[in-house]
């Protein structure tokens, strides 16, 4: 169906999208790279010029950097573990026939639509507050003075719980969709071949879901590497550096400390980190494009 | 599946699933309850709180004291505006890639996707400076622009997967039937593409509504959407549980309802068609 | 009306020549079938005629007018697609009316023509349903209805029956033939099924790797295949093709003999063999006989008394023997 005429028209139709995305990709990226090699602090406007690798050195040797990297990894891996394993189990459960299946599905899905700032504030105040929060009240009902101070004592864990609550529905929904596309005859064939429930799960169900699991992990990783709002409204990265992650450190350096150069250097590091994951995600999605 | 599952097993699965479902949904349910209590009752112990009288006080106050509707309106403008502009740019592109695929179509799609992988923190600095220098900070226009760019790859991808499902033979048939390009789009393509476009619109409104990096960093008050408005409660004001709950309920309710309607499309959109 | 002429028509996709060069004449009112194995270029050829693909070289004339660069809609042809290509969001009525609406006919005339077509095709009861609510056979008839209302110069069919089950396929085959008898319009029909070709065609065009192997009436091809390819492709069950000593004895590289042209005897004959599988069809029995020249398919009567393992002798009817040279061409 492709004729010369339609090819030219197609190019014309694609060009606006390509154009704006090209600008969106190149301009900020080039600026980030440029600033990362410049002395540029909004507080000291007279100090400018080429900084070499200084910004990177300052960022990496900043006392907060080690914590930020560690927290970023713990946050990503913690949420991934909870959502992936929980998602598989929930998907298996929701795939069974029972009364009100559709309603339960909606209930499980709901947290995904809650905006991050609302979710963070609700968890912080209504649930994790040691005095007036839900858990605090429960603890007091059992005779304790006050409940566990989640955000003070285990800030990173608390952020992980909030974020996991938001992403568990996502993992569940996608894994459930994948599960439902499994050919029932395959399961029946395996049953005829004498496979028990566990064997069916390991040899038939799990392999069928592998791609969906991969996609869930990779997409979540992309988003989890940039968790920001939840930290901003709950712990502000603290106490100390206990819940500080890489995007938050970039924000602190560039906006709060006004050190544009150093923030840009942190940004470049964040981009490199995200690109490592993106590389694998793109391969997983690209494979799908063939079929 | 034409096999009778024992009634007992189905009952047990049901109880387990309902319990888990309610636990996951509980925080949302809880703020709905809190939002209908007075400020004093809202911080009481759960049982006492539940027994306290119901009231619309908190909703009334949220509207009175803050410009709740200004922020609500900002959210609407930003999410719907960015989605519509995104569709305007993406529909022709996705159409061309789906129906006149070239050798580089696949590479182009992958490249578009890769722009979505750029972490926001990575370009925070230049975006902030660009916005400052062009006077875009705290303007709706600026945010609409950024969110359009952020979600454009997802919009193109979703539309592409929907358009791809329209069989090429149908378009050929309609050309044999004597339709020119204009009528081909008007009579065949548009009606067949509308469901896909609607789903794309829905999902992107949801994503833009809940976007919480740029909306927080690039606004102060005038253009602040609900994400930023709610974030302002993180100050000691957050101790006003009933008002915070009421504001939260109003912020999430519309999107929750839209989201429930679009769960199928959600999967496709969020996995870039990798899981359907 | 409805004479289609192809001269030196070529089609290349990049470096690959799908159709190196073809000359073909389709006469008015003829039912022409393009047949060949998958990938032989038969669908591409049909799409070139339809105008859905641009030719890489050569000329296509429709009724003496050069149509090579005309867009599909301007060629006055109607096409029935393999997937039917019905518009899913339109009712049967609107599907059939669509080409007329595109042609700008007044609504009352459209209604009259659609009703007439629906009646001919037994679609009146479903006229307000959508394609999704119809069975395969009904969808097929809607697709045909959409084609006939236009009163085209010629109909193009692209494997229209391949998505139907066996029983329905036989029915639709008859319906299409019937339609051709009624309308007397040129029809060009693509299929990979040689039974469809044999039963429907006035003229068969056998294609292989983008080349025309032979053009002729079904019986011509059946009786005098021009080469080994046509001999093996046309006819069911297939013609027995034998190489080696038996062929050399006839002064050929390959000899061919159809199952019904082998006489079978339990005591004497040219080639000896043992009976393998027998397929009983009631009216006929097809015996697979294992001989020194390979397994030969033999048609015997319905009441044949031979069993698996029986020793038999086969004798080809001399005047029905086909001889081919080393290049596969028929020796006259």
Short mmCIF file of N, CA and C in Angstrom, two decimals, chain B residues 46-118:
data_model
loop_
_atom_site.label_atom_id
_atom_site.label_comp_id
_atom_site.label_asym_id
_atom_site.label_seq_id
_atom_site.Cartn_x
_atom_site.Cartn_y
_atom_site.Cartn_z
N UNK B 46 -9.58 5.51 66.83
CA UNK B 46 -10.45 5.05 65.74
C UNK B 46 -11.89 4.79 66.15
N UNK B 47 -12.08 4.07 67.26
CA UNK B 47 -13.46 3.72 67.62
C UNK B 47 -14.27 4.95 68.00
N UNK B 48 -13.65 5.82 68.79
CA UNK B 48 -14.32 7.06 69.17
C UNK B 48 -14.60 7.91 67.94
N UNK B 49 -13.62 7.94 67.06
CA UNK B 49 -13.77 8.73 65.84
C UNK B 49 -14.96 8.24 65.01
N UNK B 50 -15.05 6.91 64.89
CA UNK B 50 -16.14 6.36 64.07
C UNK B 50 -17.51 6.70 64.66
N UNK B 51 -17.57 6.75 66.01
CA UNK B 51 -18.85 7.01 66.65
C UNK B 51 -19.23 8.48 66.62
N UNK B 52 -18.23 9.35 66.35
CA UNK B 52 -18.49 10.80 66.35
C UNK B 52 -19.44 11.16 65.22
N UNK B 53 -20.14 12.29 65.37
CA UNK B 53 -21.13 12.67 64.35
C UNK B 53 -20.48 12.98 63.00
N UNK B 54 -21.23 12.76 61.94
CA UNK B 54 -20.76 13.02 60.58
C UNK B 54 -21.03 14.48 60.23
N UNK B 55 -20.14 15.08 59.44
CA UNK B 55 -20.31 16.48 59.10
C UNK B 55 -19.60 16.83 57.79
N UNK B 56 -20.10 17.86 57.13
CA UNK B 56 -19.46 18.33 55.90
C UNK B 56 -18.50 19.50 56.19
N UNK B 57 -18.34 19.80 57.46
CA UNK B 57 -17.52 20.92 57.89
C UNK B 57 -16.20 21.05 57.12
N UNK B 58 -15.46 19.95 57.10
CA UNK B 58 -14.12 19.99 56.52
C UNK B 58 -14.18 20.42 55.06
N UNK B 59 -15.12 19.87 54.31
CA UNK B 59 -15.23 20.23 52.89
C UNK B 59 -15.52 21.71 52.73
N UNK B 60 -16.42 22.18 53.57
CA UNK B 60 -16.78 23.60 53.50
C UNK B 60 -15.55 24.46 53.78
N UNK B 61 -14.80 24.08 54.81
CA UNK B 61 -13.66 24.90 55.19
C UNK B 61 -12.56 24.90 54.14
N UNK B 62 -12.31 23.71 53.57
CA UNK B 62 -11.25 23.64 52.54
C UNK B 62 -11.56 24.61 51.42
N UNK B 63 -12.82 24.70 51.05
CA UNK B 63 -13.18 25.59 49.95
C UNK B 63 -13.11 27.05 50.36
N UNK B 64 -13.45 27.32 51.60
CA UNK B 64 -13.44 28.69 52.07
C UNK B 64 -12.04 29.24 52.22
N UNK B 65 -11.21 28.46 52.93
CA UNK B 65 -9.94 29.00 53.38
C UNK B 65 -8.88 29.05 52.28
N UNK B 66 -8.84 28.04 51.45
CA UNK B 66 -7.83 28.07 50.39
C UNK B 66 -8.57 28.13 49.06
N UNK B 67 -7.82 28.51 48.06
CA UNK B 67 -8.46 28.56 46.75
C UNK B 67 -8.49 27.15 46.18
N UNK B 68 -9.18 26.28 46.87
CA UNK B 68 -9.15 24.89 46.41
C UNK B 68 -9.51 24.77 44.93
N UNK B 69 -10.53 25.51 44.52
CA UNK B 69 -10.98 25.33 43.14
C UNK B 69 -10.03 25.92 42.12
N UNK B 70 -9.25 26.91 42.56
CA UNK B 70 -8.23 27.42 41.64
C UNK B 70 -7.23 26.30 41.32
N UNK B 71 -6.81 25.58 42.38
CA UNK B 71 -5.82 24.52 42.16
C UNK B 71 -6.43 23.35 41.40
N UNK B 72 -7.68 23.08 41.74
CA UNK B 72 -8.38 22.01 41.02
C UNK B 72 -8.43 22.35 39.52
N UNK B 73 -8.79 23.60 39.27
CA UNK B 73 -8.88 24.04 37.88
C UNK B 73 -7.51 23.96 37.20
N UNK B 74 -6.46 24.35 37.92
CA UNK B 74 -5.11 24.24 37.36
C UNK B 74 -4.80 22.80 36.98
N UNK B 75 -5.17 21.87 37.85
CA UNK B 75 -4.93 20.45 37.54
C UNK B 75 -5.65 20.05 36.27
N UNK B 76 -6.89 20.51 36.15
CA UNK B 76 -7.67 20.17 34.95
C UNK B 76 -7.00 20.74 33.71
N UNK B 77 -6.63 22.03 33.78
CA UNK B 77 -6.01 22.67 32.62
C UNK B 77 -4.73 21.96 32.23
N UNK B 78 -3.91 21.68 33.24
CA UNK B 78 -2.61 21.07 32.94
C UNK B 78 -2.77 19.67 32.38
N UNK B 79 -3.60 18.85 33.02
CA UNK B 79 -3.68 17.45 32.57
C UNK B 79 -4.42 17.34 31.24
N UNK B 80 -5.55 18.02 31.14
CA UNK B 80 -6.31 17.92 29.88
C UNK B 80 -5.57 18.66 28.76
N UNK B 81 -5.05 19.84 29.09
CA UNK B 81 -4.35 20.62 28.07
C UNK B 81 -3.16 19.88 27.51
N UNK B 82 -2.32 19.35 28.39
CA UNK B 82 -1.12 18.68 27.90
C UNK B 82 -1.50 17.43 27.10
N UNK B 83 -2.57 16.76 27.52
CA UNK B 83 -2.98 15.55 26.79
C UNK B 83 -3.51 15.90 25.41
N UNK B 84 -4.31 16.95 25.32
CA UNK B 84 -4.88 17.32 24.02
C UNK B 84 -3.78 17.76 23.04
N UNK B 85 -2.86 18.60 23.54
CA UNK B 85 -1.78 19.02 22.65
C UNK B 85 -0.95 17.80 22.24
N UNK B 86 -0.72 16.92 23.23
CA UNK B 86 0.03 15.70 22.93
C UNK B 86 -0.65 14.88 21.84
N UNK B 87 -1.97 14.73 21.96
CA UNK B 87 -2.71 13.97 20.95
C UNK B 87 -2.59 14.62 19.58
N UNK B 88 -2.66 15.95 19.57
CA UNK B 88 -2.59 16.68 18.31
C UNK B 88 -1.28 16.39 17.58
N UNK B 89 -0.20 16.32 18.36
CA UNK B 89 1.09 16.04 17.74
C UNK B 89 1.23 14.55 17.44
N UNK B 90 0.68 13.72 18.33
CA UNK B 90 0.95 12.29 18.25
C UNK B 90 0.09 11.56 17.23
N UNK B 91 -1.15 12.00 17.05
CA UNK B 91 -2.04 11.25 16.16
C UNK B 91 -1.47 11.14 14.74
N UNK B 92 -1.06 12.25 14.13
CA UNK B 92 -0.49 12.09 12.78
C UNK B 92 0.75 11.21 12.78
N UNK B 93 1.60 11.38 13.79
CA UNK B 93 2.83 10.60 13.83
C UNK B 93 2.53 9.11 13.96
N UNK B 94 1.65 8.77 14.90
CA UNK B 94 1.33 7.36 15.11
C UNK B 94 0.62 6.78 13.89
N UNK B 95 -0.22 7.59 13.29
CA UNK B 95 -0.95 7.14 12.10
C UNK B 95 0.05 6.79 11.00
N UNK B 96 0.99 7.69 10.77
CA UNK B 96 1.97 7.46 9.71
C UNK B 96 2.82 6.24 10.02
N UNK B 97 3.23 6.09 11.26
CA UNK B 97 4.10 4.96 11.58
C UNK B 97 3.37 3.64 11.50
N UNK B 98 2.07 3.66 11.82
CA UNK B 98 1.32 2.41 11.79
C UNK B 98 0.94 2.00 10.36
N UNK B 99 0.62 2.98 9.53
CA UNK B 99 0.08 2.62 8.21
C UNK B 99 1.06 2.79 7.07
N UNK B 100 2.08 3.59 7.26
CA UNK B 100 3.10 3.71 6.22
C UNK B 100 4.45 3.42 6.88
N UNK B 101 4.62 2.19 7.39
CA UNK B 101 5.85 1.91 8.11
C UNK B 101 7.04 1.92 7.15
N UNK B 102 8.09 2.55 7.58
CA UNK B 102 9.31 2.56 6.79
C UNK B 102 10.36 1.69 7.45
N UNK B 103 11.55 1.71 6.90
CA UNK B 103 12.60 0.87 7.47
C UNK B 103 13.00 1.35 8.86
N UNK B 104 12.84 2.67 9.09
CA UNK B 104 13.33 3.20 10.36
C UNK B 104 12.22 3.39 11.39
N UNK B 105 11.01 2.97 11.08
CA UNK B 105 9.90 3.20 12.00
C UNK B 105 10.20 2.64 13.39
N UNK B 106 10.72 1.42 13.40
CA UNK B 106 10.98 0.78 14.68
C UNK B 106 12.02 1.56 15.49
N UNK B 107 13.08 1.96 14.83
CA UNK B 107 14.12 2.73 15.52
C UNK B 107 13.55 4.03 16.07
N UNK B 108 12.68 4.63 15.26
CA UNK B 108 12.09 5.91 15.66
C UNK B 108 11.25 5.73 16.94
N UNK B 109 10.46 4.66 16.95
CA UNK B 109 9.63 4.39 18.12
C UNK B 109 10.50 4.15 19.36
N UNK B 110 11.55 3.39 19.18
CA UNK B 110 12.42 3.10 20.32
C UNK B 110 13.09 4.38 20.80
N UNK B 111 13.47 5.22 19.87
CA UNK B 111 14.12 6.46 20.26
C UNK B 111 13.15 7.34 21.06
N UNK B 112 11.90 7.42 20.58
CA UNK B 112 10.91 8.22 21.31
C UNK B 112 10.76 7.69 22.73
N UNK B 113 10.74 6.38 22.84
CA UNK B 113 10.61 5.76 24.14
C UNK B 113 11.80 6.14 25.03
N UNK B 114 12.97 6.19 24.42
CA UNK B 114 14.17 6.45 25.22
C UNK B 114 14.13 7.84 25.86
N UNK B 115 13.43 8.78 25.21
CA UNK B 115 13.35 10.11 25.82
C UNK B 115 12.56 10.06 27.12
N UNK B 116 11.70 9.06 27.24
CA UNK B 116 10.89 8.91 28.44
C UNK B 116 11.75 8.38 29.61
N UNK B 117 12.89 7.80 29.26
CA UNK B 117 13.72 7.18 30.29
C UNK B 117 14.59 8.21 31.01
N UNK B 118 14.63 9.42 30.50
CA UNK B 118 15.49 10.44 31.11
C UNK B 118 14.94 10.81 32.49
#
